[in-house]
Amino acid sequence: MDGARALGADRFVRIVDDALAGLPRDFLPYLRDVHVRVEDVPPPDPVGAGDEVLLGLYEGVPRTERDPLHPPLHADRITLFRRPLEARARSRRDLAELVRHTVVHEVAHHFGIDDDRLDELGWG
């Protein structure tokens, strides 16, 4: 075992909490209604065309697409998938960095930044 796998759900959640706490304070008011959760594995790809395993998933209406007169009916959600993140990490330090990167990536989607732009910024 390389020290990154099978941390346990509680320790993994602490890593996620640390990643969220490391976000710029100016972002936090805009994330108040975003639910962040951890699941062990991502759902199966319903289309069957995905060629990579999800590390995280943003579900909701990006802030840039919201109608101020008609707020979304459901809170936005960010889900981090523990087992794929652990499997990709080479060490606990690497896991913490990978979780931080994934949190930033999914938060960026909440702010309306798509994958192409994230790739340009080096966060793809």
mmCIF file of N, CA and C in Angstrom:
data_model
loop_
_atom_site.group_PDB
_atom_site.id
_atom_site.type_symbol
_atom_site.label_atom_id
_atom_site.label_comp_id
_atom_site.label_asym_id
_atom_site.label_seq_id
_atom_site.Cartn_x
_atom_site.Cartn_y
_atom_site.Cartn_z
ATOM 1 N N MET A 1 0.849 -1.183 0.000
ATOM 2 C CA MET A 1 0.000 0.000 0.000
ATOM 3 C C MET A 1 0.887 1.236 0.000
ATOM 4 N N ASP A 2 0.494 2.246 -0.758
ATOM 5 C CA ASP A 2 1.345 3.412 -0.924
ATOM 6 C C ASP A 2 1.026 4.554 0.039
ATOM 7 N N GLY A 3 0.160 4.357 0.998
ATOM 8 C CA GLY A 3 -0.140 5.409 1.960
ATOM 9 C C GLY A 3 -1.263 6.328 1.540
ATOM 10 N N ALA A 4 -1.801 6.170 0.347
ATOM 11 C CA ALA A 4 -2.869 7.046 -0.114
ATOM 12 C C ALA A 4 -4.202 6.319 -0.168
ATOM 13 N N ARG A 5 -4.167 5.024 -0.262
ATOM 14 C CA ARG A 5 -5.409 4.265 -0.404
ATOM 15 C C ARG A 5 -5.981 3.863 0.943
ATOM 16 N N ALA A 6 -7.269 3.716 0.968
ATOM 17 C CA ALA A 6 -7.990 3.202 2.125
ATOM 18 C C ALA A 6 -7.730 4.013 3.384
ATOM 19 N N LEU A 7 -7.804 5.327 3.252
ATOM 20 C CA LEU A 7 -7.637 6.197 4.411
ATOM 21 C C LEU A 7 -8.796 6.060 5.383
ATOM 22 N N GLY A 8 -9.934 5.771 4.867
ATOM 23 C CA GLY A 8 -11.147 5.800 5.663
ATOM 24 C C GLY A 8 -11.903 7.069 5.349
ATOM 25 N N ALA A 9 -13.207 6.973 5.421
ATOM 26 C CA ALA A 9 -14.068 8.087 5.017
ATOM 27 C C ALA A 9 -13.838 9.340 5.848
ATOM 28 N N ASP A 10 -13.670 9.185 7.170
ATOM 29 C CA ASP A 10 -13.500 10.359 8.030
ATOM 30 C C ASP A 10 -12.232 11.135 7.704
ATOM 31 N N ARG A 11 -11.132 10.432 7.506
ATOM 32 C CA ARG A 11 -9.870 11.108 7.172
ATOM 33 C C ARG A 11 -9.951 11.758 5.800
ATOM 34 N N PHE A 12 -10.626 11.100 4.880
ATOM 35 C CA PHE A 12 -10.771 11.675 3.544
ATOM 36 C C PHE A 12 -11.593 12.963 3.608
ATOM 37 N N VAL A 13 -12.673 12.957 4.377
ATOM 38 C CA VAL A 13 -13.509 14.154 4.523
ATOM 39 C C VAL A 13 -12.687 15.301 5.103
ATOM 40 N N ARG A 14 -11.778 15.010 6.011
ATOM 41 C CA ARG A 14 -10.917 16.070 6.559
ATOM 42 C C ARG A 14 -10.028 16.667 5.474
ATOM 43 N N ILE A 15 -9.551 15.834 4.560
ATOM 44 C CA ILE A 15 -8.742 16.342 3.441
ATOM 45 C C ILE A 15 -9.595 17.261 2.569
ATOM 46 N N VAL A 16 -10.837 16.861 2.322
ATOM 47 C CA VAL A 16 -11.755 17.701 1.538
ATOM 48 C C VAL A 16 -12.020 19.019 2.266
ATOM 49 N N ASP A 17 -12.278 18.944 3.561
ATOM 50 C CA ASP A 17 -12.516 20.155 4.353
ATOM 51 C C ASP A 17 -11.313 21.097 4.297
ATOM 52 N N ASP A 18 -10.112 20.535 4.364
ATOM 53 C CA ASP A 18 -8.903 21.351 4.262
ATOM 54 C C ASP A 18 -8.811 22.036 2.895
ATOM 55 N N ALA A 19 -9.173 21.301 1.842
ATOM 56 C CA ALA A 19 -9.141 21.882 0.492
ATOM 57 C C ALA A 19 -10.138 23.032 0.382
ATOM 58 N N LEU A 20 -11.321 22.849 0.940
ATOM 59 C CA LEU A 20 -12.331 23.924 0.916
ATOM 60 C C LEU A 20 -11.874 25.116 1.744
ATOM 61 N N ALA A 21 -11.264 24.856 2.876
ATOM 62 C CA ALA A 21 -10.784 25.942 3.738
ATOM 63 C C ALA A 21 -9.661 26.731 3.063
ATOM 64 N N GLY A 22 -8.971 26.098 2.115
ATOM 65 C CA GLY A 22 -7.882 26.763 1.413
ATOM 66 C C GLY A 22 -8.325 27.641 0.251
ATOM 67 N N LEU A 23 -9.612 27.649 -0.051
ATOM 68 C CA LEU A 23 -10.113 28.516 -1.122
ATOM 69 C C LEU A 23 -10.042 29.977 -0.674
ATOM 70 N N PRO A 24 -9.893 30.886 -1.622
ATOM 71 C CA PRO A 24 -9.875 32.310 -1.246
ATOM 72 C C PRO A 24 -11.145 32.707 -0.491
ATOM 73 N N ARG A 25 -10.977 33.456 0.567
ATOM 74 C CA ARG A 25 -12.113 33.874 1.398
ATOM 75 C C ARG A 25 -13.190 34.606 0.600
ATOM 76 N N ASP A 26 -12.789 35.313 -0.435
ATOM 77 C CA ASP A 26 -13.764 36.060 -1.242
ATOM 78 C C ASP A 26 -14.749 35.132 -1.951
ATOM 79 N N PHE A 27 -14.378 33.874 -2.162
ATOM 80 C CA PHE A 27 -15.256 32.923 -2.841
ATOM 81 C C PHE A 27 -16.325 32.351 -1.909
ATOM 82 N N LEU A 28 -16.006 32.284 -0.638
ATOM 83 C CA LEU A 28 -16.845 31.544 0.302
ATOM 84 C C LEU A 28 -18.305 31.998 0.355
ATOM 85 N N PRO A 29 -18.609 33.298 0.332
ATOM 86 C CA PRO A 29 -20.033 33.669 0.338
ATOM 87 C C PRO A 29 -20.806 33.114 -0.864
ATOM 88 N N TYR A 30 -20.125 32.924 -1.987
ATOM 89 C CA TYR A 30 -20.777 32.421 -3.187
ATOM 90 C C TYR A 30 -20.936 30.902 -3.178
ATOM 91 N N LEU A 31 -20.321 30.268 -2.193
ATOM 92 C CA LEU A 31 -20.394 28.808 -2.077
ATOM 93 C C LEU A 31 -21.282 28.372 -0.922
ATOM 94 N N ARG A 32 -21.894 29.327 -0.261
ATOM 95 C CA ARG A 32 -22.698 29.037 0.928
ATOM 96 C C ARG A 32 -23.786 28.006 0.649
ATOM 97 N N ASP A 33 -24.409 28.059 -0.510
ATOM 98 C CA ASP A 33 -25.506 27.149 -0.831
ATOM 99 C C ASP A 33 -25.078 25.956 -1.690
ATOM 100 N N VAL A 34 -23.788 25.738 -1.802
ATOM 101 C CA VAL A 34 -23.289 24.584 -2.542
ATOM 102 C C VAL A 34 -23.031 23.459 -1.539
ATOM 103 N N HIS A 35 -23.653 22.327 -1.772
ATOM 104 C CA HIS A 35 -23.463 21.166 -0.906
ATOM 105 C C HIS A 35 -22.284 20.364 -1.442
ATOM 106 N N VAL A 36 -21.321 20.133 -0.595
ATOM 107 C CA VAL A 36 -20.163 19.321 -0.968
ATOM 108 C C VAL A 36 -20.287 17.992 -0.240
ATOM 109 N N ARG A 37 -20.145 16.922 -1.003
ATOM 110 C CA ARG A 37 -20.277 15.598 -0.402
ATOM 111 C C ARG A 37 -19.217 14.672 -0.978
ATOM 112 N N VAL A 38 -19.038 13.564 -0.301
ATOM 113 C CA VAL A 38 -18.082 12.544 -0.724
ATOM 114 C C VAL A 38 -18.841 11.246 -0.954
ATOM 115 N N GLU A 39 -18.572 10.642 -2.088
ATOM 116 C CA GLU A 39 -19.088 9.304 -2.401
ATOM 117 C C GLU A 39 -17.874 8.410 -2.657
ATOM 118 N N ASP A 40 -18.033 7.125 -2.439
ATOM 119 C CA ASP A 40 -16.910 6.219 -2.682
ATOM 120 C C ASP A 40 -16.545 6.126 -4.154
ATOM 121 N N VAL A 41 -17.555 5.959 -5.016
ATOM 122 C CA VAL A 41 -17.299 5.779 -6.444
ATOM 123 C C VAL A 41 -18.300 6.606 -7.253
ATOM 124 N N PRO A 42 -17.913 6.988 -8.469
ATOM 125 C CA PRO A 42 -18.857 7.714 -9.321
ATOM 126 C C PRO A 42 -19.947 6.790 -9.838
ATOM 127 N N PRO A 43 -21.060 7.380 -10.244
ATOM 128 C CA PRO A 43 -22.119 6.553 -10.827
ATOM 129 C C PRO A 43 -21.658 5.988 -12.167
ATOM 130 N N PRO A 44 -22.267 4.895 -12.612
ATOM 131 C CA PRO A 44 -21.922 4.360 -13.934
ATOM 132 C C PRO A 44 -22.256 5.383 -15.015
ATOM 133 N N ASP A 45 -21.457 5.370 -16.051
ATOM 134 C CA ASP A 45 -21.694 6.264 -17.179
ATOM 135 C C ASP A 45 -22.930 5.777 -17.931
ATOM 136 N N PRO A 46 -24.041 6.542 -17.904
ATOM 137 C CA PRO A 46 -25.280 6.071 -18.531
ATOM 138 C C PRO A 46 -25.171 5.902 -20.048
ATOM 139 N N VAL A 47 -24.270 6.652 -20.673
ATOM 140 C CA VAL A 47 -24.115 6.559 -22.120
ATOM 141 C C VAL A 47 -23.079 5.505 -22.478
ATOM 142 N N GLY A 48 -22.169 5.253 -21.561
ATOM 143 C CA GLY A 48 -21.134 4.261 -21.818
ATOM 144 C C GLY A 48 -20.020 4.762 -22.697
ATOM 145 N N ALA A 49 -19.957 6.081 -22.926
ATOM 146 C CA ALA A 49 -18.953 6.627 -23.828
ATOM 147 C C ALA A 49 -17.775 7.243 -23.084
ATOM 148 N N GLY A 50 -17.885 7.387 -21.776
ATOM 149 C CA GLY A 50 -16.812 8.018 -21.019
ATOM 150 C C GLY A 50 -15.582 7.133 -20.974
ATOM 151 N N ASP A 51 -14.428 7.733 -21.234
ATOM 152 C CA ASP A 51 -13.202 6.945 -21.247
ATOM 153 C C ASP A 51 -12.316 7.250 -20.043
ATOM 154 N N GLU A 52 -12.815 8.051 -19.105
ATOM 155 C CA GLU A 52 -12.039 8.309 -17.902
ATOM 156 C C GLU A 52 -12.943 8.245 -16.680
ATOM 157 N N VAL A 53 -12.345 7.956 -15.558
ATOM 158 C CA VAL A 53 -13.081 7.839 -14.311
ATOM 159 C C VAL A 53 -13.205 9.227 -13.684
ATOM 160 N N LEU A 54 -14.402 9.568 -13.267
ATOM 161 C CA LEU A 54 -14.624 10.863 -12.629
ATOM 162 C C LEU A 54 -13.968 10.919 -11.260
ATOM 163 N N LEU A 55 -13.319 12.040 -10.990
ATOM 164 C CA LEU A 55 -12.772 12.309 -9.661
ATOM 165 C C LEU A 55 -13.726 13.192 -8.874
ATOM 166 N N GLY A 56 -14.447 14.050 -9.606
ATOM 167 C CA GLY A 56 -15.397 14.951 -8.983
ATOM 168 C C GLY A 56 -16.476 15.309 -9.983
ATOM 169 N N LEU A 57 -17.577 15.851 -9.464
ATOM 170 C CA LEU A 57 -18.704 16.199 -10.326
ATOM 171 C C LEU A 57 -19.421 17.415 -9.754
ATOM 172 N N TYR A 58 -19.653 18.417 -10.609
ATOM 173 C CA TYR A 58 -20.462 19.575 -10.245
ATOM 174 C C TYR A 58 -21.836 19.385 -10.862
ATOM 175 N N GLU A 59 -22.874 19.528 -10.051
ATOM 176 C CA GLU A 59 -24.248 19.458 -10.535
ATOM 177 C C GLU A 59 -24.959 20.724 -10.073
ATOM 178 N N GLY A 60 -25.495 21.454 -11.024
ATOM 179 C CA GLY A 60 -26.207 22.670 -10.675
ATOM 180 C C GLY A 60 -26.244 23.634 -11.843
ATOM 181 N N VAL A 61 -26.605 24.848 -11.527
ATOM 182 C CA VAL A 61 -26.666 25.913 -12.520
ATOM 183 C C VAL A 61 -25.503 26.858 -12.234
ATOM 184 N N PRO A 62 -24.547 26.960 -13.160
ATOM 185 C CA PRO A 62 -23.427 27.865 -12.927
ATOM 186 C C PRO A 62 -23.920 29.294 -12.657
ATOM 187 N N ARG A 63 -23.202 29.993 -11.820
ATOM 188 C CA ARG A 63 -23.602 31.348 -11.431
ATOM 189 C C ARG A 63 -23.751 32.262 -12.642
ATOM 190 N N THR A 64 -22.963 32.031 -13.686
ATOM 191 C CA THR A 64 -23.017 32.873 -14.879
ATOM 192 C C THR A 64 -24.261 32.630 -15.718
ATOM 193 N N GLU A 65 -24.999 31.553 -15.437
ATOM 194 C CA GLU A 65 -26.189 31.222 -16.217
ATOM 195 C C GLU A 65 -27.483 31.414 -15.435
ATOM 196 N N ARG A 66 -27.389 31.952 -14.259
ATOM 197 C CA ARG A 66 -28.581 32.082 -13.410
ATOM 198 C C ARG A 66 -29.397 33.300 -13.766
ATOM 199 N N ASP A 67 -30.693 33.143 -13.646
ATOM 200 C CA ASP A 67 -31.634 34.236 -13.826
ATOM 201 C C ASP A 67 -31.926 34.809 -12.437
ATOM 202 N N PRO A 68 -31.581 36.069 -12.203
ATOM 203 C CA PRO A 68 -31.772 36.628 -10.865
ATOM 204 C C PRO A 68 -33.240 36.648 -10.418
ATOM 205 N N LEU A 69 -34.151 36.626 -11.367
ATOM 206 C CA LEU A 69 -35.568 36.641 -11.015
ATOM 207 C C LEU A 69 -36.115 35.247 -10.730
ATOM 208 N N HIS A 70 -35.391 34.226 -11.167
ATOM 209 C CA HIS A 70 -35.833 32.846 -10.968
ATOM 210 C C HIS A 70 -34.656 32.010 -10.470
ATOM 211 N N PRO A 71 -34.420 32.023 -9.170
ATOM 212 C CA PRO A 71 -33.286 31.254 -8.645
ATOM 213 C C PRO A 71 -33.489 29.755 -8.866
ATOM 214 N N PRO A 72 -32.396 28.998 -8.885
ATOM 215 C CA PRO A 72 -32.514 27.541 -9.085
ATOM 216 C C PRO A 72 -33.406 26.909 -8.013
ATOM 217 N N LEU A 73 -34.105 25.869 -8.400
ATOM 218 C CA LEU A 73 -34.988 25.179 -7.470
ATOM 219 C C LEU A 73 -34.218 24.303 -6.487
ATOM 220 N N HIS A 74 -33.042 23.842 -6.891
ATOM 221 C CA HIS A 74 -32.256 22.943 -6.054
ATOM 222 C C HIS A 74 -30.876 23.549 -5.814
ATOM 223 N N ALA A 75 -30.329 23.259 -4.667
ATOM 224 C CA ALA A 75 -28.972 23.709 -4.361
ATOM 225 C C ALA A 75 -27.976 23.006 -5.276
ATOM 226 N N ASP A 76 -26.909 23.705 -5.603
ATOM 227 C CA ASP A 76 -25.838 23.096 -6.377
ATOM 228 C C ASP A 76 -25.127 22.066 -5.504
ATOM 229 N N ARG A 77 -24.485 21.120 -6.180
ATOM 230 C CA ARG A 77 -23.810 20.050 -5.446
ATOM 231 C C ARG A 77 -22.473 19.739 -6.106
ATOM 232 N N ILE A 78 -21.471 19.568 -5.272
ATOM 233 C CA ILE A 78 -20.165 19.082 -5.706
ATOM 234 C C ILE A 78 -19.938 17.759 -5.002
ATOM 235 N N THR A 79 -19.637 16.743 -5.789
ATOM 236 C CA THR A 79 -19.363 15.425 -5.230
ATOM 237 C C THR A 79 -17.932 15.048 -5.577
ATOM 238 N N LEU A 80 -17.195 14.600 -4.561
ATOM 239 C CA LEU A 80 -15.847 14.084 -4.760
ATOM 240 C C LEU A 80 -15.905 12.573 -4.579
ATOM 241 N N PHE A 81 -15.208 11.856 -5.452
ATOM 242 C CA PHE A 81 -15.251 10.402 -5.454
ATOM 243 C C PHE A 81 -13.958 9.851 -4.844
ATOM 244 N N ARG A 82 -14.076 9.345 -3.631
ATOM 245 C CA ARG A 82 -12.940 8.960 -2.799
ATOM 246 C C ARG A 82 -12.057 7.888 -3.428
ATOM 247 N N ARG A 83 -12.624 6.801 -3.857
ATOM 248 C CA ARG A 83 -11.783 5.688 -4.332
ATOM 249 C C ARG A 83 -10.982 6.030 -5.592
ATOM 250 N N PRO A 84 -11.575 6.681 -6.602
ATOM 251 C CA PRO A 84 -10.744 7.054 -7.755
ATOM 252 C C PRO A 84 -9.640 8.054 -7.385
ATOM 253 N N LEU A 85 -9.938 8.972 -6.459
ATOM 254 C CA LEU A 85 -8.910 9.920 -6.026
ATOM 255 C C LEU A 85 -7.791 9.188 -5.298
ATOM 256 N N GLU A 86 -8.148 8.284 -4.402
ATOM 257 C CA GLU A 86 -7.133 7.519 -3.683
ATOM 258 C C GLU A 86 -6.313 6.646 -4.638
ATOM 259 N N ALA A 87 -6.987 6.054 -5.614
ATOM 260 C CA ALA A 87 -6.296 5.173 -6.551
ATOM 261 C C ALA A 87 -5.287 5.927 -7.411
ATOM 262 N N ARG A 88 -5.570 7.169 -7.707
ATOM 263 C CA ARG A 88 -4.681 7.953 -8.555
ATOM 264 C C ARG A 88 -3.496 8.532 -7.777
ATOM 265 N N ALA A 89 -3.658 8.716 -6.485
ATOM 266 C CA ALA A 89 -2.612 9.344 -5.675
ATOM 267 C C ALA A 89 -1.478 8.366 -5.379
ATOM 268 N N ARG A 90 -0.265 8.904 -5.333
ATOM 269 C CA ARG A 90 0.916 8.095 -5.038
ATOM 270 C C ARG A 90 1.297 8.149 -3.553
ATOM 271 N N SER A 91 0.781 9.140 -2.848
ATOM 272 C CA SER A 91 1.094 9.301 -1.429
ATOM 273 C C SER A 91 -0.024 10.121 -0.792
ATOM 274 N N ARG A 92 0.003 10.256 0.509
ATOM 275 C CA ARG A 92 -1.024 11.071 1.179
ATOM 276 C C ARG A 92 -0.889 12.536 0.788
ATOM 277 N N ARG A 93 0.321 13.003 0.645
ATOM 278 C CA ARG A 93 0.536 14.391 0.202
ATOM 279 C C ARG A 93 -0.019 14.585 -1.215
ATOM 280 N N ASP A 94 0.251 13.613 -2.068
ATOM 281 C CA ASP A 94 -0.269 13.664 -3.435
ATOM 282 C C ASP A 94 -1.799 13.641 -3.425
ATOM 283 N N LEU A 95 -2.378 12.848 -2.534
ATOM 284 C CA LEU A 95 -3.835 12.784 -2.417
ATOM 285 C C LEU A 95 -4.402 14.147 -2.017
ATOM 286 N N ALA A 96 -3.796 14.793 -1.048
ATOM 287 C CA ALA A 96 -4.270 16.111 -0.620
ATOM 288 C C ALA A 96 -4.213 17.109 -1.777
ATOM 289 N N GLU A 97 -3.147 17.058 -2.571
ATOM 290 C CA GLU A 97 -3.013 17.958 -3.720
ATOM 291 C C GLU A 97 -4.044 17.622 -4.795
ATOM 292 N N LEU A 98 -4.271 16.352 -5.037
ATOM 293 C CA LEU A 98 -5.254 15.930 -6.034
ATOM 294 C C LEU A 98 -6.666 16.332 -5.610
ATOM 295 N N VAL A 99 -6.978 16.189 -4.332
ATOM 296 C CA VAL A 99 -8.288 16.622 -3.826
ATOM 297 C C VAL A 99 -8.426 18.128 -3.983
ATOM 298 N N ARG A 100 -7.373 18.876 -3.624
ATOM 299 C CA ARG A 100 -7.424 20.338 -3.769
ATOM 300 C C ARG A 100 -7.655 20.730 -5.229
ATOM 301 N N HIS A 101 -6.939 20.091 -6.129
ATOM 302 C CA HIS A 101 -7.089 20.367 -7.558
ATOM 303 C C HIS A 101 -8.527 20.066 -8.012
ATOM 304 N N THR A 102 -9.076 18.949 -7.557
ATOM 305 C CA THR A 102 -10.436 18.554 -7.942
ATOM 306 C C THR A 102 -11.464 19.523 -7.367
ATOM 307 N N VAL A 103 -11.284 19.948 -6.127
ATOM 308 C CA VAL A 103 -12.196 20.927 -5.521
ATOM 309 C C VAL A 103 -12.173 22.224 -6.324
ATOM 310 N N VAL A 104 -10.989 22.726 -6.643
ATOM 311 C CA VAL A 104 -10.886 23.961 -7.433
ATOM 312 C C VAL A 104 -11.563 23.787 -8.786
ATOM 313 N N HIS A 105 -11.346 22.649 -9.416
ATOM 314 C CA HIS A 105 -11.943 22.360 -10.729
ATOM 315 C C HIS A 105 -13.473 22.414 -10.658
ATOM 316 N N GLU A 106 -14.046 21.759 -9.666
ATOM 317 C CA GLU A 106 -15.510 21.719 -9.547
ATOM 318 C C GLU A 106 -16.077 23.066 -9.113
ATOM 319 N N VAL A 107 -15.392 23.775 -8.240
ATOM 320 C CA VAL A 107 -15.825 25.128 -7.853
ATOM 321 C C VAL A 107 -15.786 26.050 -9.068
ATOM 322 N N ALA A 108 -14.792 25.874 -9.918
ATOM 323 C CA ALA A 108 -14.711 26.683 -11.142
ATOM 324 C C ALA A 108 -15.950 26.471 -12.006
ATOM 325 N N HIS A 109 -16.433 25.239 -12.090
ATOM 326 C CA HIS A 109 -17.666 24.988 -12.851
ATOM 327 C C HIS A 109 -18.837 25.753 -12.240
ATOM 328 N N HIS A 110 -18.884 25.825 -10.915
ATOM 329 C CA HIS A 110 -19.938 26.592 -10.233
ATOM 330 C C HIS A 110 -19.893 28.065 -10.654
ATOM 331 N N PHE A 111 -18.693 28.571 -10.905
ATOM 332 C CA PHE A 111 -18.526 29.961 -11.336
ATOM 333 C C PHE A 111 -18.595 30.121 -12.850
ATOM 334 N N GLY A 112 -18.965 29.052 -13.567
ATOM 335 C CA GLY A 112 -19.191 29.152 -15.003
ATOM 336 C C GLY A 112 -17.967 28.942 -15.866
ATOM 337 N N ILE A 113 -16.900 28.423 -15.313
ATOM 338 C CA ILE A 113 -15.687 28.176 -16.087
ATOM 339 C C ILE A 113 -15.748 26.747 -16.611
ATOM 340 N N ASP A 114 -15.711 26.605 -17.941
ATOM 341 C CA ASP A 114 -15.848 25.271 -18.536
ATOM 342 C C ASP A 114 -14.499 24.559 -18.641
ATOM 343 N N ASP A 115 -14.549 23.298 -19.058
ATOM 344 C CA ASP A 115 -13.336 22.477 -19.124
ATOM 345 C C ASP A 115 -12.298 23.042 -20.081
ATOM 346 N N ASP A 116 -12.714 23.595 -21.205
ATOM 347 C CA ASP A 116 -11.753 24.164 -22.156
ATOM 348 C C ASP A 116 -10.967 25.300 -21.507
ATOM 349 N N ARG A 117 -11.667 26.174 -20.812
ATOM 350 C CA ARG A 117 -10.987 27.301 -20.150
ATOM 351 C C ARG A 117 -10.105 26.799 -19.007
ATOM 352 N N LEU A 118 -10.580 25.797 -18.279
ATOM 353 C CA LEU A 118 -9.756 25.221 -17.213
ATOM 354 C C LEU A 118 -8.470 24.625 -17.781
ATOM 355 N N ASP A 119 -8.556 23.981 -18.949
ATOM 356 C CA ASP A 119 -7.358 23.452 -19.598
ATOM 357 C C ASP A 119 -6.387 24.588 -19.941
ATOM 358 N N GLU A 120 -6.935 25.696 -20.464
ATOM 359 C CA GLU A 120 -6.090 26.856 -20.802
ATOM 360 C C GLU A 120 -5.388 27.408 -19.565
ATOM 361 N N LEU A 121 -6.070 27.351 -18.417
ATOM 362 C CA LEU A 121 -5.519 27.877 -17.176
ATOM 363 C C LEU A 121 -4.633 26.862 -16.444
ATOM 364 N N GLY A 122 -4.562 25.632 -16.979
ATOM 365 C CA GLY A 122 -3.747 24.596 -16.355
ATOM 366 C C GLY A 122 -4.464 23.857 -15.234
ATOM 367 N N TRP A 123 -5.795 23.945 -15.173
ATOM 368 C CA TRP A 123 -6.568 23.285 -14.132
ATOM 369 C C TRP A 123 -7.460 22.192 -14.688
ATOM 370 N N GLY A 124 -7.225 21.801 -15.940
ATOM 371 C CA GLY A 124 -8.056 20.785 -16.578
ATOM 372 C C GLY A 124 -7.884 19.414 -16.010
#
